[in-house]
PDB file of C-alpha atoms in Angstrom:
ATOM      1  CA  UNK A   4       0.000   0.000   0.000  1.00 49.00           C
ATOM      2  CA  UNK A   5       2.799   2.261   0.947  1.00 63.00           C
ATOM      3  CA  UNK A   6       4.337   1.634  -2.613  1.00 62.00           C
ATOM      4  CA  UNK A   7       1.662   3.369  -4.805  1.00 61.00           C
ATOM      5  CA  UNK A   8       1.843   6.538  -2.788  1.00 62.00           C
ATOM      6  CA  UNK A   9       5.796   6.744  -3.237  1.00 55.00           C
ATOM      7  CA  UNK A  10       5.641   6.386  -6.285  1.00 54.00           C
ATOM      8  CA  UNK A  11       2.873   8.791  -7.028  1.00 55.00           C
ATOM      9  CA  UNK A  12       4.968  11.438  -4.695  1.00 50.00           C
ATOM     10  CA  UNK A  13       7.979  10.969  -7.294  1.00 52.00           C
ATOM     11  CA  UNK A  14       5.870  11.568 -10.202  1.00 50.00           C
ATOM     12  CA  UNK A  15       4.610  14.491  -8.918  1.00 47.00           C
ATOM     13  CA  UNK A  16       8.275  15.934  -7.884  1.00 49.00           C
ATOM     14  CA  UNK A  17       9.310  14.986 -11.417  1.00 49.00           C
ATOM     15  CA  UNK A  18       6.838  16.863 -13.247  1.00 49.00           C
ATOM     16  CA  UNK A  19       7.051  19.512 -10.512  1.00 47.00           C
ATOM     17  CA  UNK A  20      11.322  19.518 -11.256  1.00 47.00           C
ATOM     18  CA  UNK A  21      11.123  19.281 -14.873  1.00 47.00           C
ATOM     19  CA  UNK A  22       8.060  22.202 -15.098  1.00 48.00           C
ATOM     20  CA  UNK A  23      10.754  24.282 -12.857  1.00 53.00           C
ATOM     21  CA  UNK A  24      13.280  24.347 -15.766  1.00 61.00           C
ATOM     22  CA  UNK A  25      11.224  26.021 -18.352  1.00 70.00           C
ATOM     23  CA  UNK A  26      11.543  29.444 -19.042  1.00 77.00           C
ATOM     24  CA  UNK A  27       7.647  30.739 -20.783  1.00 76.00           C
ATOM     25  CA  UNK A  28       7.565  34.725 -22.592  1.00 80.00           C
ATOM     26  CA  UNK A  29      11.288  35.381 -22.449  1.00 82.00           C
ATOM     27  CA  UNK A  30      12.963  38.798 -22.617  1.00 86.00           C
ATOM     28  CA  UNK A  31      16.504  39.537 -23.231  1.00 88.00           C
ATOM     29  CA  UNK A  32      18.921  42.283 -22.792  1.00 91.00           C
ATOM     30  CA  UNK A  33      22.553  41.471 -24.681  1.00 89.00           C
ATOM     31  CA  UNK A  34      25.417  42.502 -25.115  1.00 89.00           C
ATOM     32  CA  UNK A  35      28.246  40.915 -27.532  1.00 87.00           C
ATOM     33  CA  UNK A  36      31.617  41.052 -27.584  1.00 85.00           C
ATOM     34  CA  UNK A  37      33.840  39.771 -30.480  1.00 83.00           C
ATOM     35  CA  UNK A  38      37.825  40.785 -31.619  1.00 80.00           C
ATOM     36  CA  UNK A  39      38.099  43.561 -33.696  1.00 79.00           C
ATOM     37  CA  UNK A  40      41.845  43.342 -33.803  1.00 75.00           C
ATOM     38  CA  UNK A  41      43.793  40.548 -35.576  1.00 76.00           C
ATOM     39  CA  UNK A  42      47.454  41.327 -34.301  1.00 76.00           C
ATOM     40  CA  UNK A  43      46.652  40.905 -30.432  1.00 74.00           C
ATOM     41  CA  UNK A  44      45.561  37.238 -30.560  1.00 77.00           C
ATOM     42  CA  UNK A  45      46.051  34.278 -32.792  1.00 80.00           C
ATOM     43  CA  UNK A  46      41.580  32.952 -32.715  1.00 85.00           C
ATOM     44  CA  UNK A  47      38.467  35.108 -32.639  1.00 84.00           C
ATOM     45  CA  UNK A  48      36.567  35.093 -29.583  1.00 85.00           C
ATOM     46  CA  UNK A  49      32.967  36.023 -29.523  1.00 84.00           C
ATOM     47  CA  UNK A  50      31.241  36.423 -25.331  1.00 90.00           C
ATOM     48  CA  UNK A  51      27.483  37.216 -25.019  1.00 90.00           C
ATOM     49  CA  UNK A  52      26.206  37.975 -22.251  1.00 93.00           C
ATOM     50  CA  UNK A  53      22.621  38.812 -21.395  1.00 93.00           C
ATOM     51  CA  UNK A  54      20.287  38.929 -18.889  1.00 91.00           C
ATOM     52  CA  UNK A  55      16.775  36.711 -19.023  1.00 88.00           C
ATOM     53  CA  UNK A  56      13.509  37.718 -17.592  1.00 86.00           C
ATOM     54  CA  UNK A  57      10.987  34.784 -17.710  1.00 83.00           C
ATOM     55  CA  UNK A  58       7.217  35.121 -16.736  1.00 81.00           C
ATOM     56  CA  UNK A  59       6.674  33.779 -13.180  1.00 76.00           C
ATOM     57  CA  UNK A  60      10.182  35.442 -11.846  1.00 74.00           C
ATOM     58  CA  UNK A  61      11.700  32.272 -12.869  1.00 76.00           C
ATOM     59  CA  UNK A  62      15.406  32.136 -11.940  1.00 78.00           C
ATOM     60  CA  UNK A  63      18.456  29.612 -12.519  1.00 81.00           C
ATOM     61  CA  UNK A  64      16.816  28.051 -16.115  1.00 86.00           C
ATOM     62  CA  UNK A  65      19.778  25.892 -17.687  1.00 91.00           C
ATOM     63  CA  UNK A  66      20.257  27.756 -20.508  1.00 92.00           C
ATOM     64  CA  UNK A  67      22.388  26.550 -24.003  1.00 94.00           C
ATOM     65  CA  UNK A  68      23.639  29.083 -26.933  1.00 93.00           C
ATOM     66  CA  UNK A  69      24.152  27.871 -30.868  1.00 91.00           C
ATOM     67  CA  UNK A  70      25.816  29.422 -33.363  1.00 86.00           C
ATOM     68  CA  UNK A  71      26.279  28.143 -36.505  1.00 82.00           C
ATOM     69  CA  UNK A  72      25.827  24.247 -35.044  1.00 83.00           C
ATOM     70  CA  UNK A  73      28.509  24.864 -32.207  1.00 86.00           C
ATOM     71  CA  UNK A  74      26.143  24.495 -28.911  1.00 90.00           C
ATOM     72  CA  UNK A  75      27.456  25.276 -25.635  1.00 91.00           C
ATOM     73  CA  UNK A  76      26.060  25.632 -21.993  1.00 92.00           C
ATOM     74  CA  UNK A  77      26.211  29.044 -20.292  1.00 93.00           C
ATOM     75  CA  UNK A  78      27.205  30.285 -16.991  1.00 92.00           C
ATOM     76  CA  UNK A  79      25.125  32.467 -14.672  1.00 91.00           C
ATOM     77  CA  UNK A  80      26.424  35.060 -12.469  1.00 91.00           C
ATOM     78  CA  UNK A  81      25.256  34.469  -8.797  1.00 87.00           C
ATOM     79  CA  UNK A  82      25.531  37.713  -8.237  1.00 90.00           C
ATOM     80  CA  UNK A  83      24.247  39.864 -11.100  1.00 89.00           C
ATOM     81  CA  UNK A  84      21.947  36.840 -12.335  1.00 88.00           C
ATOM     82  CA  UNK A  85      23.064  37.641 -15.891  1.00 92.00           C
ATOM     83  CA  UNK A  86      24.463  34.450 -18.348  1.00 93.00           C
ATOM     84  CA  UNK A  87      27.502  34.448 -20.540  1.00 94.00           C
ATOM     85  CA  UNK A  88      28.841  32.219 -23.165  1.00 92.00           C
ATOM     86  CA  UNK A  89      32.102  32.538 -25.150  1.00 90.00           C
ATOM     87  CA  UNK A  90      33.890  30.773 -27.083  1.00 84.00           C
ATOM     88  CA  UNK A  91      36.766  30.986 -29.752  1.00 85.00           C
ATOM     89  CA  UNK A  92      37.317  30.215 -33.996  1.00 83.00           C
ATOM     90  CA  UNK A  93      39.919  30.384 -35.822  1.00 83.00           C
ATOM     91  CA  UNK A  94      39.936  33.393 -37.862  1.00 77.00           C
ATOM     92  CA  UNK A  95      39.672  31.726 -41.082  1.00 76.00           C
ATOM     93  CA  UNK A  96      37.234  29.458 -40.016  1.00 79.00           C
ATOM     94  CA  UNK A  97      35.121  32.482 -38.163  1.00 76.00           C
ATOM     95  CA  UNK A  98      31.924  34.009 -39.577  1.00 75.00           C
ATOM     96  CA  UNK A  99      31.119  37.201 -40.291  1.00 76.00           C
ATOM     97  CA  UNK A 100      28.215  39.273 -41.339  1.00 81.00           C
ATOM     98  CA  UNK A 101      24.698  38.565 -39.234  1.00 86.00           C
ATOM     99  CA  UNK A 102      25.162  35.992 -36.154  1.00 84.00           C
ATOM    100  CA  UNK A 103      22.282  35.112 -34.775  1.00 87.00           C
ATOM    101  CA  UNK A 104      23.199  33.295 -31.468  1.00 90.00           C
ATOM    102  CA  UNK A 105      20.318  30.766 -30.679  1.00 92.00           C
ATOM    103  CA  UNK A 106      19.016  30.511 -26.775  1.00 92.00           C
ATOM    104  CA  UNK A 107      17.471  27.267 -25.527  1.00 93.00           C
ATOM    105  CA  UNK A 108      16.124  26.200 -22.527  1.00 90.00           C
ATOM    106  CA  UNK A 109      16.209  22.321 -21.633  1.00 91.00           C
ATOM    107  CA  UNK A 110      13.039  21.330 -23.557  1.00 91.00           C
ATOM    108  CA  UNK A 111      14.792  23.116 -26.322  1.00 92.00           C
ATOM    109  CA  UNK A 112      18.058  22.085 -26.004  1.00 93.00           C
ATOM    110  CA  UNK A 113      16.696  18.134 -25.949  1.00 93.00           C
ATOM    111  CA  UNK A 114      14.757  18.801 -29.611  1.00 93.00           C
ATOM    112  CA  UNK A 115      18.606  20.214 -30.979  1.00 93.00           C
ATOM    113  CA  UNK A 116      20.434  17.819 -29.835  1.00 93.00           C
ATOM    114  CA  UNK A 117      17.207  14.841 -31.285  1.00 93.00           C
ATOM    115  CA  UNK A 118      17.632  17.088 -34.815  1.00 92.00           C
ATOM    116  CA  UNK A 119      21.073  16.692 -34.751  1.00 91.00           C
ATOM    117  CA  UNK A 120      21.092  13.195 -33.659  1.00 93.00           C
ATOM    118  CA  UNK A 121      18.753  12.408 -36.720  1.00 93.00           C
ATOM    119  CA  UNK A 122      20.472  15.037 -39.681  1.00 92.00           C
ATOM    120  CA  UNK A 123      17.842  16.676 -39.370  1.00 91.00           C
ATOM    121  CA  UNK A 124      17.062  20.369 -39.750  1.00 90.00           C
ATOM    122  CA  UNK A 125      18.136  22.576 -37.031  1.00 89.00           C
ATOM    123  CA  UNK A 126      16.496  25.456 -38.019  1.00 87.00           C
ATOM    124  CA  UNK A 127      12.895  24.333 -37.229  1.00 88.00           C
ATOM    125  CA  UNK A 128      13.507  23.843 -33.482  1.00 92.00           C
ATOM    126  CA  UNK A 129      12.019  26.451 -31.610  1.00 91.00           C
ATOM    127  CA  UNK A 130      14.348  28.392 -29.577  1.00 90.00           C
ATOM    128  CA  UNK A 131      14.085  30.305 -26.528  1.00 89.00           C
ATOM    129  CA  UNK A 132      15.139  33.807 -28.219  1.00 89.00           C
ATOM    130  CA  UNK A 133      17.625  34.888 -30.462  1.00 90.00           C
ATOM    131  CA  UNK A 134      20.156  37.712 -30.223  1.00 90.00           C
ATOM    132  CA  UNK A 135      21.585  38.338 -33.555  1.00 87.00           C
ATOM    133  CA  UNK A 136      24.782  41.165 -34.386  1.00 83.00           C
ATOM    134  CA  UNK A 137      26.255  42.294 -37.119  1.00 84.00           C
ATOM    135  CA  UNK A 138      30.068  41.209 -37.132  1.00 79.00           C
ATOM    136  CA  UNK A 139      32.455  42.611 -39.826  1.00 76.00           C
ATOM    137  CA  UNK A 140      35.348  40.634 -39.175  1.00 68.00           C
ATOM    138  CA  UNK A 141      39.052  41.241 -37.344  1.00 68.00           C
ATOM    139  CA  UNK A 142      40.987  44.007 -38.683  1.00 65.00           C
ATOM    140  CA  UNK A 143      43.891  43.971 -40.128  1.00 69.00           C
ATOM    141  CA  UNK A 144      45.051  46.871 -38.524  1.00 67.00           C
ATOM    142  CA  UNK A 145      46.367  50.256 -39.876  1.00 69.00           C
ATOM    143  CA  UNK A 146      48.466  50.161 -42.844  1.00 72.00           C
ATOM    144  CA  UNK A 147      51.290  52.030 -40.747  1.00 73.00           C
ATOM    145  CA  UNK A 148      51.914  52.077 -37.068  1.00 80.00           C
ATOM    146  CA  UNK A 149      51.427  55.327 -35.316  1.00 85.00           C
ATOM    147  CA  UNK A 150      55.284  54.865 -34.097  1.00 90.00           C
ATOM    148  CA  UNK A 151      56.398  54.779 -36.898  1.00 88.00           C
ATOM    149  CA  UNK A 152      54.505  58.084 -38.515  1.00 89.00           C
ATOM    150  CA  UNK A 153      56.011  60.163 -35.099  1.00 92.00           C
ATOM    151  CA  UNK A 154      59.230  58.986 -35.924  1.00 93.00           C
ATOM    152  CA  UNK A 155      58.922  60.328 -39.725  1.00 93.00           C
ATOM    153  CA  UNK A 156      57.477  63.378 -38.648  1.00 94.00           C
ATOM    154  CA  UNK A 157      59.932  64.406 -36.129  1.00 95.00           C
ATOM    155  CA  UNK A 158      62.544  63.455 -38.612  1.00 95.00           C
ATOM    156  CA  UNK A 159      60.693  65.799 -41.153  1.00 95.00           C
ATOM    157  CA  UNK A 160      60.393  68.507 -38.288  1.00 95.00           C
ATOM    158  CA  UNK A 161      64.193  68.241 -36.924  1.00 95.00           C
ATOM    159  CA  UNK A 162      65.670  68.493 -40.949  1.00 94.00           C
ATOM    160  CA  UNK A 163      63.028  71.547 -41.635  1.00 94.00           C
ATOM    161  CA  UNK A 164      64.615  73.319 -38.275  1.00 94.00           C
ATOM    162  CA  UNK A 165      67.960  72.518 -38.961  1.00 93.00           C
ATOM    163  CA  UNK A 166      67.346  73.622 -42.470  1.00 93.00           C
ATOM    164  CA  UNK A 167      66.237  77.363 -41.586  1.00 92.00           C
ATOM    165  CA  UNK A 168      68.757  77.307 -38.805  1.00 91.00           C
ATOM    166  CA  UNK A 169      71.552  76.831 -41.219  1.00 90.00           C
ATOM    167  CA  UNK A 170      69.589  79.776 -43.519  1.00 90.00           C
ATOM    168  CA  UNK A 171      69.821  81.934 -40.647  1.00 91.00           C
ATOM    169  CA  UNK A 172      73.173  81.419 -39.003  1.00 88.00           C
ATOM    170  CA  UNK A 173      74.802  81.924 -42.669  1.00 82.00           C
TER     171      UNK A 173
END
């Protein structure tokens, strides 16, 4: 007799746990980071970080980011609540243009991984939200270094005041 009723107490804190980790009517504030500067680092690194409001106030939802089939977990801050992801590409290997970084919660994350599992299209899984940015690319830098143009020009400056100098003193 006993049996039934633990049982039917763990189905009911299973549904109750897995209900927990869904986040319904998201809203997201973003920001992303990515290199802009090819001669201080040998990858591209791309960090988004947002914060998630979910109806009900719920907090702590697992939450997974894709971009372009790459799919990793995020962190949460314990102290300002907000998530971050990041991750780095090689720069030949990194996109550029529009990025639209995919957000799943659990439920979501489960149908990816299932479409992935079966080839199957990613693109119609719903996600959570998406946060998309426009990325140009890592720069090559300037065609000069601005060392190098203050050494020119106080070259240029010394010969044009040794030059009238010379006019005067003669």
């Amino acid at each position: 007799m006993e049996t039934p009723r633990l049982f039917m107490v763990f189905c009911l804190l299973a549904i109750g746990t897995a209900s927990a980790n869904v986040c319904s009517n998201p809203k997201v504030k973003h920001s992303v980071y990515t290199t802009k500067d090819k001669r201080l680092s040998t990858e591209n690194v791309y960090v988004v970080e947002f914060d998630l409001a979910c109806d009900g106030g719920k907090k702590d939802v697992p939450i997974y980011v894709d971009l372009n089939g790459k799919t990793i977990q995020t962190a949460r801050d314990a102290k300002t609540g907000k998530y971050q992801a990041s991750w780095s590409i090689d720069y030949a290997k990194a996109p550029t243009g529009q990025l639209a970084f995919r957000l799943f919660d659990e439920d979501g994350y489960v149908a990816l991984r299932k479409a992935q599992r079966n080839n199957e299209d990613t693109s119609t899984v719903k996600e959570l939200a998406t946060i998309t940015e426009k990325f140009k690319g890592a720069s090559d830098g300037p065609w000069f270094q601005s060392e190098t143009v203050a050494l020119l020009a106080t070259i240029v400056i010394c010969y044009v005041a040794h030059s009238a100098r010379s006019k005067i003193v003669s």
